[in-house]
Coordinates of C-alpha atoms in Angstrom, one line a residue:
A1 CA 0.0 0.0 0.0
P2 CA 1.2 3.6 -0.7
G3 CA 3.0 4.9 2.3
G4 CA 3.4 1.5 3.9
P5 CA 6.7 -0.1 4.8
P6 CA 8.7 -1.5 1.8
P7 CA 8.7 -5.3 1.5
P8 CA 11.8 -7.1 2.9
R9 CA 14.6 -7.5 0.5
H10 CA 14.8 -10.9 -1.2
S11 CA 11.4 -11.8 0.3
A12 CA 10.4 -13.3 -3.1
L13 CA 13.4 -15.6 -2.9
R14 CA 12.3 -16.8 0.5
S15 CA 8.7 -17.5 -0.6
F16 CA 7.5 -21.1 -0.9
G17 CA 6.4 -20.3 -4.5
R18 CA 10.0 -19.6 -5.6
I19 CA 11.3 -22.5 -3.6
R20 CA 8.8 -24.8 -5.5
E21 CA 9.9 -23.3 -8.8
A22 CA 13.6 -24.0 -8.0
E23 CA 12.7 -27.5 -6.9
Q24 CA 10.9 -28.2 -10.2
Q25 CA 13.8 -26.8 -12.2
L26 CA 16.2 -29.2 -10.5
L27 CA 14.0 -32.2 -10.7
S28 CA 13.3 -31.5 -14.4
R29 CA 16.9 -32.5 -15.0
M30 CA 16.0 -36.1 -14.3
P31 CA 14.4 -37.1 -17.7
G32 CA 13.1 -40.6 -17.6
T33 CA 12.9 -40.8 -13.8
P34 CA 9.3 -40.3 -12.5
Y35 CA 9.1 -38.6 -9.2
R36 CA 6.4 -37.4 -6.7
A37 CA 6.7 -34.4 -4.5
E38 CA 4.4 -33.9 -1.5
D39 CA 4.1 -32.2 1.8
V40 CA 3.8 -34.6 4.8
L41 CA 2.2 -33.0 7.8
V42 CA 3.7 -33.5 11.3
R43 CA 2.5 -32.1 14.6
L44 CA 4.6 -30.1 16.9
E45 CA 3.3 -29.4 20.4
S46 CA 4.5 -26.1 22.0
G47 CA 3.3 -26.7 25.5
R48 CA 6.2 -29.0 26.6
R49 CA 8.9 -27.9 24.1
R50 CA 11.0 -24.9 25.0
F51 CA 12.4 -24.5 21.5
L52 CA 9.0 -23.2 20.1
S53 CA 7.8 -19.7 20.8
Q54 CA 4.1 -19.2 21.0
L55 CA 2.6 -21.1 18.1
R56 CA 0.4 -19.3 15.6
P57 CA -2.0 -21.3 13.4
R58 CA -1.0 -21.7 9.8
G59 CA -4.2 -21.9 7.8
D60 CA -6.3 -24.7 9.2
F61 CA -3.4 -26.8 10.4
G62 CA -2.8 -25.3 13.8
N63 CA 0.4 -26.9 15.2
E64 CA 1.0 -29.0 12.1
Y65 CA 4.0 -28.3 9.8
H66 CA 4.9 -30.0 6.6
I67 CA 8.0 -31.9 5.6
R68 CA 8.7 -31.5 1.9
T69 CA 9.3 -34.9 0.5
V70 CA 10.5 -36.0 -3.0
V71 CA 10.0 -39.7 -3.8
V72 CA 11.5 -41.8 -6.7
G73 CA 11.7 -45.5 -7.4
E74 CA 8.4 -46.3 -5.8
Q75 CA 8.2 -49.6 -7.7
H76 CA 10.9 -51.2 -5.5
R77 CA 8.6 -52.2 -2.6
D78 CA 10.5 -55.4 -2.0
K79 CA 13.6 -53.5 -0.5
P80 CA 14.0 -51.1 2.4
P81 CA 14.0 -47.5 1.1
I82 CA 16.8 -44.9 1.4
V83 CA 16.1 -41.6 3.1
L84 CA 18.3 -38.7 2.0
V85 CA 18.9 -35.5 4.1
H86 CA 20.5 -32.5 2.4
G87 CA 23.1 -29.9 3.6
F88 CA 22.7 -26.6 5.3
M89 CA 20.1 -24.2 3.7
M90 CA 19.5 -26.5 0.7
G91 CA 16.7 -29.0 -0.1
G92 CA 16.1 -32.6 -1.2
A93 CA 16.0 -31.7 -4.8
T94 CA 19.7 -30.9 -4.8
F95 CA 20.2 -34.7 -5.0
F96 CA 18.8 -34.6 -8.5
K97 CA 22.0 -36.2 -9.9
W98 CA 21.8 -39.1 -7.4
L99 CA 18.1 -39.8 -7.5
P100 CA 18.0 -41.5 -11.0
L101 CA 20.9 -43.7 -10.0
L102 CA 19.5 -44.8 -6.7
A103 CA 16.0 -45.2 -8.1
R104 CA 17.2 -48.0 -10.3
E105 CA 17.1 -50.4 -7.4
R106 CA 15.6 -48.6 -4.4
T107 CA 12.7 -46.3 -3.3
V108 CA 14.3 -43.0 -2.2
Y109 CA 12.8 -40.3 -0.1
A110 CA 14.7 -36.9 -0.2
I111 CA 13.3 -34.8 2.6
D112 CA 13.8 -31.1 3.5
I113 CA 15.0 -30.3 7.0
I114 CA 12.4 -28.4 9.1
G115 CA 12.9 -24.6 8.6
M116 CA 14.8 -25.2 5.3
G117 CA 13.9 -25.8 1.7
G118 CA 10.3 -26.4 1.1
S119 CA 9.5 -27.6 4.7
G120 CA 7.5 -25.7 7.2
R121 CA 8.8 -22.9 9.3
P122 CA 7.9 -23.3 13.0
P123 CA 8.3 -20.2 15.1
F124 CA 11.7 -20.5 16.9
D125 CA 13.1 -18.3 19.7
S126 CA 16.9 -18.7 19.8
R127 CA 17.0 -16.8 23.1
R128 CA 15.1 -19.6 24.9
V129 CA 16.9 -22.7 23.7
D130 CA 20.0 -24.7 24.5
A131 CA 21.8 -27.1 22.2
E132 CA 19.8 -30.0 23.4
A133 CA 16.5 -28.3 22.5
A134 CA 17.7 -27.1 19.2
E135 CA 18.8 -30.6 18.2
R136 CA 15.4 -31.9 19.3
L137 CA 13.7 -29.5 17.0
L138 CA 15.7 -30.9 14.0
V139 CA 15.2 -34.5 14.9
E140 CA 11.6 -34.9 16.2
P141 CA 9.9 -33.7 13.0
F142 CA 11.7 -36.4 11.0
Q143 CA 10.8 -39.0 13.6
R144 CA 7.2 -38.0 13.2
W145 CA 7.6 -37.9 9.4
A146 CA 8.8 -41.6 9.4
D147 CA 5.8 -42.5 11.5
A148 CA 3.4 -40.7 9.1
M149 CA 5.0 -42.5 6.1
G150 CA 4.7 -45.9 7.8
L151 CA 8.4 -46.7 7.4
R152 CA 9.4 -49.7 9.4
E153 CA 13.0 -49.8 8.3
F154 CA 15.2 -47.7 6.0
D155 CA 18.8 -46.7 5.3
L156 CA 19.6 -43.1 6.4
L157 CA 22.1 -41.0 4.4
G158 CA 23.0 -37.4 5.2
H159 CA 25.3 -34.9 3.5
S160 CA 27.2 -32.1 5.3
F161 CA 24.8 -30.5 7.9
G162 CA 22.4 -33.2 7.0
G163 CA 25.0 -35.7 8.3
F164 CA 24.8 -34.0 11.7
V165 CA 21.0 -34.2 11.6
C166 CA 21.1 -37.8 10.6
A167 CA 23.6 -38.7 13.3
A168 CA 21.5 -36.9 15.9
W169 CA 18.4 -38.7 14.6
A170 CA 20.0 -42.1 14.7
S171 CA 21.3 -41.5 18.3
R172 CA 17.8 -40.6 19.4
E173 CA 15.9 -43.3 17.5
R174 CA 14.5 -45.8 20.0
S175 CA 13.1 -48.2 17.4
P176 CA 15.3 -50.4 15.1
R177 CA 13.9 -48.9 11.9
I178 CA 17.2 -47.2 10.9
R179 CA 19.1 -50.1 9.4
S180 CA 22.3 -48.2 8.5
L181 CA 23.6 -44.6 8.7
G182 CA 25.7 -43.1 6.0
L183 CA 27.5 -39.7 6.5
L184 CA 28.8 -37.8 3.4
S185 CA 31.3 -35.0 4.3
P186 CA 29.3 -34.6 7.6
L187 CA 29.3 -31.4 9.6
L188 CA 29.6 -33.0 13.1
G189 CA 29.8 -29.8 15.1
F190 CA 32.3 -27.2 16.2
S191 CA 33.7 -26.0 19.5
D192 CA 35.3 -22.7 20.6
E193 CA 38.7 -24.3 20.6
R194 CA 38.2 -25.5 17.0
I195 CA 37.0 -22.1 15.8
S196 CA 40.1 -20.5 17.3
R197 CA 42.4 -23.0 15.5
M198 CA 40.7 -22.2 12.2
R199 CA 41.5 -18.5 12.3
P200 CA 43.7 -17.5 9.3
P201 CA 47.0 -15.7 9.9
P202 CA 47.1 -11.9 9.5
E203 CA 48.7 -12.2 6.1
A204 CA 45.9 -14.4 4.7
S205 CA 43.7 -13.1 1.8
W206 CA 40.8 -10.9 2.6
Q207 CA 38.5 -13.6 1.2
S208 CA 39.8 -16.1 3.8
R209 CA 39.4 -13.6 6.6
A210 CA 35.9 -12.7 5.5
L211 CA 34.9 -16.3 5.3
M212 CA 36.2 -16.9 8.8
R213 CA 34.5 -13.9 10.1
T214 CA 31.2 -15.2 8.8
V215 CA 31.8 -18.5 10.5
E216 CA 32.6 -16.7 13.8
L217 CA 29.5 -14.6 13.6
A218 CA 27.3 -17.6 12.9
W219 CA 28.9 -19.6 15.8
A220 CA 28.4 -16.6 18.2
Q221 CA 24.7 -16.4 17.1
N222 CA 24.2 -20.2 17.6
V223 CA 23.5 -20.7 13.9

């Protein structure tokens, strides 16, 4: 509206519409490999979980948020499926080069981490959480997703930050449904000491120093 506040910069890039377009563009690079993309609803209760700020209903779904899921190779029902989890701030569609290969013999589910890609965005108050609660927020939606999909057993594979999420998931999973865990270049966590050791020397390029500064800021903000 005239006189109103300007829209946030890059808001269109953050919209689900643009995310869906990007997903379709990536998956269109798999000619000959049929796929299905869907939103699987999971319920997050705010009352006993400190990582959620006060929940606001999304449409008619209340406390339910969706996990974006891409499925290929659905004809292979005689073998346990593979579940793929992507890296930081990416999405399951980024596995578009792998999916046709894996779909030759297995059913594959490529899922988006909660808060990333095409998955839902629960309200999150970083001032009220510790590492344990933040990890729980990443893992519990996937556990509920597996319940909703009726998966009794599967092989779990995570790349980069997804490797961290998958390792946390496997460590918290009480049922035996995770048959195996694969970690591809996993990001398994940092520490203050490790961050200090990574600092480049004063004579390093400005690019190296800028990259390290970004890492330090993200670490300080619990990103």
